[in-house]
CSV table of C-alpha atoms in Angstrom, one decimal:
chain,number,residue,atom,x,y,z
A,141,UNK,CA,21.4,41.4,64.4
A,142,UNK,CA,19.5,39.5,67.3
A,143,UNK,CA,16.8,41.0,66.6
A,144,UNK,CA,16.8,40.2,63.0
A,145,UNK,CA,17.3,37.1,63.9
A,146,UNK,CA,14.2,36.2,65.8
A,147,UNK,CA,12.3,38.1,63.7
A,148,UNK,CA,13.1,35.3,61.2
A,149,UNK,CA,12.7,32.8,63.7
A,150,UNK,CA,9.6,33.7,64.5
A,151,UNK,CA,8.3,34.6,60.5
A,152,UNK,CA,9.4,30.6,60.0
A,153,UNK,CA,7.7,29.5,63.4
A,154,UNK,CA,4.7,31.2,62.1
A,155,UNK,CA,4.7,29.7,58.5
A,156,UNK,CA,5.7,26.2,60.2
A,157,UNK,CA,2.1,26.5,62.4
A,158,UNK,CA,0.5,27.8,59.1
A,159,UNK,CA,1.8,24.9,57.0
A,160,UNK,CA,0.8,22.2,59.8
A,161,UNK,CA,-2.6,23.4,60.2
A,162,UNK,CA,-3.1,23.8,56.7
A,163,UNK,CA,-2.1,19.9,56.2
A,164,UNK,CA,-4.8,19.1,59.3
A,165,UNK,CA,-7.3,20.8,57.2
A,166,UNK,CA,-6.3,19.1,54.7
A,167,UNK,CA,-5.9,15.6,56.3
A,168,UNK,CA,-9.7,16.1,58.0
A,169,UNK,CA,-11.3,17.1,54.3
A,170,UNK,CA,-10.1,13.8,52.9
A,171,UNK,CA,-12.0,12.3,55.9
A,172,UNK,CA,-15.1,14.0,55.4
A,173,UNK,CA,-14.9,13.5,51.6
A,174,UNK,CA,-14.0,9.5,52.1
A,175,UNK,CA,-17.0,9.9,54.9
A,176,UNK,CA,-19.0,11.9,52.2
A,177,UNK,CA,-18.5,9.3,49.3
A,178,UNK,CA,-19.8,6.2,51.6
A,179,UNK,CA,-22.8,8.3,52.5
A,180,UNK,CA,-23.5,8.8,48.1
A,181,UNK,CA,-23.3,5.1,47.8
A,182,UNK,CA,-25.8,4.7,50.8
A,183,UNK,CA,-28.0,7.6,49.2
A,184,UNK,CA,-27.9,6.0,45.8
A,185,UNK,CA,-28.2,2.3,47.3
A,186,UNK,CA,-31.5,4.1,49.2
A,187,UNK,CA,-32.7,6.1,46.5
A,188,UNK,CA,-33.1,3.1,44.3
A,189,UNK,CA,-34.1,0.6,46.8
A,190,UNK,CA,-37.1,3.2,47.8
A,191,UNK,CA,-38.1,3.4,44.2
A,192,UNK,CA,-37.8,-0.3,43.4
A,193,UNK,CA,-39.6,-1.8,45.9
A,194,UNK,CA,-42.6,-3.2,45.7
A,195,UNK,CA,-44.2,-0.9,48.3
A,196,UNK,CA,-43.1,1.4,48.1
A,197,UNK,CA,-43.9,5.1,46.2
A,198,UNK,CA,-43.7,3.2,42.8
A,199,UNK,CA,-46.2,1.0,43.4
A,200,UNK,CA,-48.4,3.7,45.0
A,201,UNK,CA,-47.8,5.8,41.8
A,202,UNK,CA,-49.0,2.7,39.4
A,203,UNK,CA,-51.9,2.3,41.8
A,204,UNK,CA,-53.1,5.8,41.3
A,205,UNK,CA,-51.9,7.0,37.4
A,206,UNK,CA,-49.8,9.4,39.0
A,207,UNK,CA,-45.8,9.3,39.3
A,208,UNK,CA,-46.0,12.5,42.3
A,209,UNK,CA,-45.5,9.7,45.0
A,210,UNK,CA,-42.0,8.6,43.2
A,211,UNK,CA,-40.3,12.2,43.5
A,212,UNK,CA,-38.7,11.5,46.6
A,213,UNK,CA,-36.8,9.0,45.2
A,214,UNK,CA,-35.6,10.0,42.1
A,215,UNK,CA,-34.6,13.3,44.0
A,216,UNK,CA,-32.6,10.9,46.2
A,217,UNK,CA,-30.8,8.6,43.4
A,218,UNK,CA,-30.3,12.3,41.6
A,219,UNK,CA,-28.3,13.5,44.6
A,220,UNK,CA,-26.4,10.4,45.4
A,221,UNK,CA,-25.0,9.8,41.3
A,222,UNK,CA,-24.4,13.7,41.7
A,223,UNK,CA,-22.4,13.1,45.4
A,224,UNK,CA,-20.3,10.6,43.8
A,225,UNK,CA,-19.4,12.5,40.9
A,226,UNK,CA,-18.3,15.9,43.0
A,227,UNK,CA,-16.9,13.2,45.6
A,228,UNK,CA,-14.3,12.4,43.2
A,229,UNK,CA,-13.6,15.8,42.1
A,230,UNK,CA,-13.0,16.8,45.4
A,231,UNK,CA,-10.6,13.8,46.4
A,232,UNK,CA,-8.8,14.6,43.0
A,233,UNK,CA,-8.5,18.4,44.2
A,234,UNK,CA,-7.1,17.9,47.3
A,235,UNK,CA,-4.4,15.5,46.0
A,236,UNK,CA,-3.4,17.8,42.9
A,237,UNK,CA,-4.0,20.6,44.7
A,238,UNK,CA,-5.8,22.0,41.6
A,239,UNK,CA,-7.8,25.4,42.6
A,240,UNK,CA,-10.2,25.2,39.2
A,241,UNK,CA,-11.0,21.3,40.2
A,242,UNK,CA,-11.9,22.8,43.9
A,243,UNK,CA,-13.3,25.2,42.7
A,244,UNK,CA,-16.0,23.2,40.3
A,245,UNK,CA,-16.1,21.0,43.7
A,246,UNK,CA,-17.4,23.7,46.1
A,247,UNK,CA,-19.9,25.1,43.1
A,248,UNK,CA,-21.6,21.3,42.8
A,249,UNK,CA,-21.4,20.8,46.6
A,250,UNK,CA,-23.3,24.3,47.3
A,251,UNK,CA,-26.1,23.3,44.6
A,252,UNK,CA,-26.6,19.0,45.9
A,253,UNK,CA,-26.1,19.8,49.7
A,254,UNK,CA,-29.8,21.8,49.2
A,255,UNK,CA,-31.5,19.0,46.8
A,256,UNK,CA,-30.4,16.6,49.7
A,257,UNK,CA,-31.8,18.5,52.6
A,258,UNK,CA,-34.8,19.5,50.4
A,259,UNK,CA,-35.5,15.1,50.0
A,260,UNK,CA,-34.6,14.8,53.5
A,261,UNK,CA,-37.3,17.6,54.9
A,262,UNK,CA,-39.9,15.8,51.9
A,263,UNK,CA,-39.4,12.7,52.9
A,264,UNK,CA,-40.5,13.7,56.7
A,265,UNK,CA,-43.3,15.8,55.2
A,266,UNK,CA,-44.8,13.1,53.1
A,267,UNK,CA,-45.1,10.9,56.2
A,268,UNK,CA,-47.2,14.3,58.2
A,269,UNK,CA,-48.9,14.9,55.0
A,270,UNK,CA,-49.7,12.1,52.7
A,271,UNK,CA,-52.1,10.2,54.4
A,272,UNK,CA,-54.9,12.1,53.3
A,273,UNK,CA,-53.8,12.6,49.7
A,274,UNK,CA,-52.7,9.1,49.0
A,275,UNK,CA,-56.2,7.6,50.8
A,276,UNK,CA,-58.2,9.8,48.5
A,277,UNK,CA,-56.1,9.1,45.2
A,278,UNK,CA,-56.3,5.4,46.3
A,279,UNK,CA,-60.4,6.0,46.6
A,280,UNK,CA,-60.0,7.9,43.4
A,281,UNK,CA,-58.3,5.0,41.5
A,282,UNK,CA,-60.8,2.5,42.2
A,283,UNK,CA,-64.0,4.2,42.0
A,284,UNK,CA,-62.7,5.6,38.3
A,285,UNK,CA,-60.2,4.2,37.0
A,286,UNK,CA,-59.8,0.1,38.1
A,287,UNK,CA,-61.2,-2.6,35.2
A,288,UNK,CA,-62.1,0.3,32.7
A,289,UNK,CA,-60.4,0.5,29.2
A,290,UNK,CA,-57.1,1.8,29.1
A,291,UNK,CA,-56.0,1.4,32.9
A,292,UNK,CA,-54.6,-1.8,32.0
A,293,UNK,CA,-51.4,-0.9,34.3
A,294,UNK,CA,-53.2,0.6,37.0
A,295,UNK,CA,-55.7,-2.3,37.2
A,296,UNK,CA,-52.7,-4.5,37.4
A,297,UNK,CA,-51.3,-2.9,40.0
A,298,UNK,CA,-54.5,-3.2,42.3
A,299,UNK,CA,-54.4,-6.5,41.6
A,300,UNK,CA,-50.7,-7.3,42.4
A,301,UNK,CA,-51.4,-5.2,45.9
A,302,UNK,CA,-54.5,-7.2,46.4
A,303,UNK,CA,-53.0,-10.4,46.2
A,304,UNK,CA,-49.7,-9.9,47.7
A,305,UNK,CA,-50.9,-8.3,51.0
A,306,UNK,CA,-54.2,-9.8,51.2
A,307,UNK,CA,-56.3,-6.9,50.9
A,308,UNK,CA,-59.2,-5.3,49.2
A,309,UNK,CA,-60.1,-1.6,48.2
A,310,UNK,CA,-58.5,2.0,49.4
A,311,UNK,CA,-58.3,1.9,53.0
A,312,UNK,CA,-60.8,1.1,55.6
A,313,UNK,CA,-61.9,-2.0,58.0
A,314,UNK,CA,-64.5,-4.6,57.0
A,315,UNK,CA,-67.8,-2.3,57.7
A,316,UNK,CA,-65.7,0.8,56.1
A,317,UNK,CA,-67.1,1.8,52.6
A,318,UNK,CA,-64.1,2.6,51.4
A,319,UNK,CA,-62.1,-1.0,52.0
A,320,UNK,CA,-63.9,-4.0,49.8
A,321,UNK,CA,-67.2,-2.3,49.7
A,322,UNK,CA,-65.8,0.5,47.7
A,323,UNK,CA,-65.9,-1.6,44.3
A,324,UNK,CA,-69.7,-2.7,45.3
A,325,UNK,CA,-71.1,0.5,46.0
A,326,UNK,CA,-68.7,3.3,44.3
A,327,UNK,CA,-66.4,2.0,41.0
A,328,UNK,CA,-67.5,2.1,37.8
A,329,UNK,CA,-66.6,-1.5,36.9
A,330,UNK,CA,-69.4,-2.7,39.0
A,331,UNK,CA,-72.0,0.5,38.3
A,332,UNK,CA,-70.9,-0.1,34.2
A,333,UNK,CA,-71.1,-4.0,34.7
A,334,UNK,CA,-68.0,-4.6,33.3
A,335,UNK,CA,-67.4,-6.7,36.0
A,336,UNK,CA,-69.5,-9.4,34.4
A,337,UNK,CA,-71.8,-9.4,37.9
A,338,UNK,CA,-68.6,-9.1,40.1
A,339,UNK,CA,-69.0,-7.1,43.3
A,340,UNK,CA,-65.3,-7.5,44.1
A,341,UNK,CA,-62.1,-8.9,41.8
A,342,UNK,CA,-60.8,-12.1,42.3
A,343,UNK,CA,-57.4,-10.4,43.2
A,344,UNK,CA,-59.6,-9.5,46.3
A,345,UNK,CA,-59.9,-13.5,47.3
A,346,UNK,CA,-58.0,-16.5,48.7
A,347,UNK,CA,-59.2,-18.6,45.6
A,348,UNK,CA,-61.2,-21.0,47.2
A,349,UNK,CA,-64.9,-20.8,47.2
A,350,UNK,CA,-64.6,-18.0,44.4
A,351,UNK,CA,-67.9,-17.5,43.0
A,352,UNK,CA,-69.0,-16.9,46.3
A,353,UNK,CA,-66.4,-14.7,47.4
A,354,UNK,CA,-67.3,-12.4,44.0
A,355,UNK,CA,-70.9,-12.1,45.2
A,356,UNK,CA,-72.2,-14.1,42.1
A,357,UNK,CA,-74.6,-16.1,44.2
A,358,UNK,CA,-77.0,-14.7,47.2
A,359,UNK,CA,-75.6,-14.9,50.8
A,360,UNK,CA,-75.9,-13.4,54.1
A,361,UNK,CA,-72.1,-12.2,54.5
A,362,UNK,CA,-70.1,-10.0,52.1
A,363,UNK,CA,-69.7,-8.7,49.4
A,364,UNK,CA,-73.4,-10.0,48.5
A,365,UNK,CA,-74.4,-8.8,52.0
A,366,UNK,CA,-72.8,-5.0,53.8
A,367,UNK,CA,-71.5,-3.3,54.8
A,368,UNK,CA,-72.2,-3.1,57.5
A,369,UNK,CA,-71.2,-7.0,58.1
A,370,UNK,CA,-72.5,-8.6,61.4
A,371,UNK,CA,-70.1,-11.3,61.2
A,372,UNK,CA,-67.9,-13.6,58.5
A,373,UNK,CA,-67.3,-17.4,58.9
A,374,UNK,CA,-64.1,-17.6,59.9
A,375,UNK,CA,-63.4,-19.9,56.5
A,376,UNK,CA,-64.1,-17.1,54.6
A,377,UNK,CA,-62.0,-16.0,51.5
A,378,UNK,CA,-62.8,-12.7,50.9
A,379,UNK,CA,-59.6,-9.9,51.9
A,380,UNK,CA,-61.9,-7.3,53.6
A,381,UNK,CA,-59.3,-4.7,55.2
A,382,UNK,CA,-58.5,-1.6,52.5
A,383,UNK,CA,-54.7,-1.4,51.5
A,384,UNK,CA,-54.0,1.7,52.6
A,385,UNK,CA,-53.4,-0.1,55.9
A,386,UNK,CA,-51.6,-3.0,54.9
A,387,UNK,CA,-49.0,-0.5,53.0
A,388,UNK,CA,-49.2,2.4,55.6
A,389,UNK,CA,-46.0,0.8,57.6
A,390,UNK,CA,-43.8,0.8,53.7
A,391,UNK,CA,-44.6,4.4,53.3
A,392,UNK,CA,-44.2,5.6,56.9
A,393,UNK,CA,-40.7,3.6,56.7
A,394,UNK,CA,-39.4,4.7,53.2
A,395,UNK,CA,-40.0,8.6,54.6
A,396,UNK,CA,-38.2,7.7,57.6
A,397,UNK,CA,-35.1,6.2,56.0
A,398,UNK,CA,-34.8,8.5,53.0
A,399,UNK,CA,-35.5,11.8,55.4
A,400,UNK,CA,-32.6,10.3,57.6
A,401,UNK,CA,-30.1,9.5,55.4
A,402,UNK,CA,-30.3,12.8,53.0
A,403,UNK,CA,-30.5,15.3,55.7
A,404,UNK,CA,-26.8,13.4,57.8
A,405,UNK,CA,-25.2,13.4,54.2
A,406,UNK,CA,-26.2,17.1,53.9
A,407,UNK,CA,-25.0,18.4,56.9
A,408,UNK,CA,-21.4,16.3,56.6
A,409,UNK,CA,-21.8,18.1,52.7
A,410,UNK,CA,-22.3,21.6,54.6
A,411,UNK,CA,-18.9,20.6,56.7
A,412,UNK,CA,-16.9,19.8,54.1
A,413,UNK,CA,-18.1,22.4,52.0
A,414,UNK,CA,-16.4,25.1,54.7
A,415,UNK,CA,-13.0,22.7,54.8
A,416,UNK,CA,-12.6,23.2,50.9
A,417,UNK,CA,-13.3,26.5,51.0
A,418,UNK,CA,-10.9,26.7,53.5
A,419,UNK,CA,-8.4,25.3,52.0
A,420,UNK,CA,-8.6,27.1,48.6
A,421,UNK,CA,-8.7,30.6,49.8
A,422,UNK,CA,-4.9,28.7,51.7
A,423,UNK,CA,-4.0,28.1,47.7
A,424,UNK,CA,-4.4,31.6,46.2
């Protein structure tokens, strides 16, 4: 009778632990989904702010005719409207205790924990690997495509760059060929003359002293004269580094902060992931 008697003391001792942990598990998933669900809002916030700004791989993308620079981005808005959405499953399975919800929440979490960690490694490899792509598409863009009929948003796009950041062709110092000197010697809008005798565009001057600064009259500094330049007056108005360096630090930083942020929402994704599962093989 003693015997059977601790025997079911120690079969309730047992559930009792079973039923307490269980409840931690619990208790810690809601953090990590809570945790989880600030981290999609940051992602989304990130995603968009990345995508929208006027640096950033947008504008690179309108520069160039090409919308390959802007896939970071939309992979990262993707993730975070899909975070939020499983977020909320997963909050409502927990509470209801509903094994199909948790269920559909493990599936969804499995499938957006590898889009985020896929945005996270691309957004590190774009800042390794894009220099060279994005200085040749930027080369690219200008020599074939700026001022010519039907690049009206591309052209516009230079032009809003040029302006804003006070620079003038690809990429490149003042003696570089590729900076200023790029529309002179390379693009098609000089070579075609549809520049109407322009060597540069205005968006590539202060706005002072313009006729001068397009090259329309003979001088002995640039763009009439170089590269290579021997010196400019220092009241010049011509924009003679290429924008490639003047953006450089936007796409370096967008790489950094996107890369960052998806691959620390992943991995608390990956942790939570082995809580629910944890706590529906408890349900069956």
């Amino acid at each position: 009778m003693w015997s059977q008697t601790l025997d079911e003391m120690s079969i309730m001792n047992e559930k009792r632990s079973s039923f307490t942990c269980m409840r931690l598990i619990r208790i810690c998933l809601l953090i990590f989904l809570l945790a989880i669900l600030v981290g999609a809002l940051a992602i989304l916030g990130i995603g968009i702010w990345t995508h929208e700004t006027e640096y950033g791989g947008k504008q690179i993308s309108a520069m160039v005719g090409v919308h390959l620079f802007q896939v970071d981005s939309v992979m990262m808005i993707a993730a975070g409207s899909a975070t939020l959405i499983i977020t909320a499953i997963g909050i409502a399975a927990v509470l209801s205790r509903n094994e199909c919800l948790l269920e559909l929440h493990i599936g969804i979490l499995a499938f957006v924990s590898v889009i985020l960690f896929a945005a996270g490694i691309l957004g590190y490899v774009l800042i390794a690997s894009m220099e060279k792509t994005v200085k040749e598409a930027l080369e690219k863009s200008v020599a074939e495509k700026y001022g010519l009929d039907g690049n009206n948003l591309i052209t516009e796009a230079w032009d809003s760059v040029q302006i804003k950041l006070e620079c003038c062709g690809a990429y490149g110092e003042m003696n570089s060929t590729t900076s200023w000197a790029l529309y002179k010697l390379k693009s098609s809008w000089v070579n075609k003359n549809v520049s109407n005798g322009s060597l540069v565009p205005a968006s590539c001057c202060k706005g002072t002293n313009l006729t001068l600064c397009l090259g329309k009259i003979p001088t002995d500094s640039p763009p009439y004269k170089g590269p290579p330049v021997a010196q400019i007056p220092i009241d010049y108005t011509l924009f003679t580094m290429g924008c490639y360096n003047k953006l450089e630090h936007f796409i370096n930083q967008n790489g950094i902060v996107v890369g960052t942020s998806a691959i620390v929402v992943g991995t608390l994704m990956i942790v939570e992931m082995v809580l629910s599962i944890c706590v529906y093989r408890s349900a069956r």
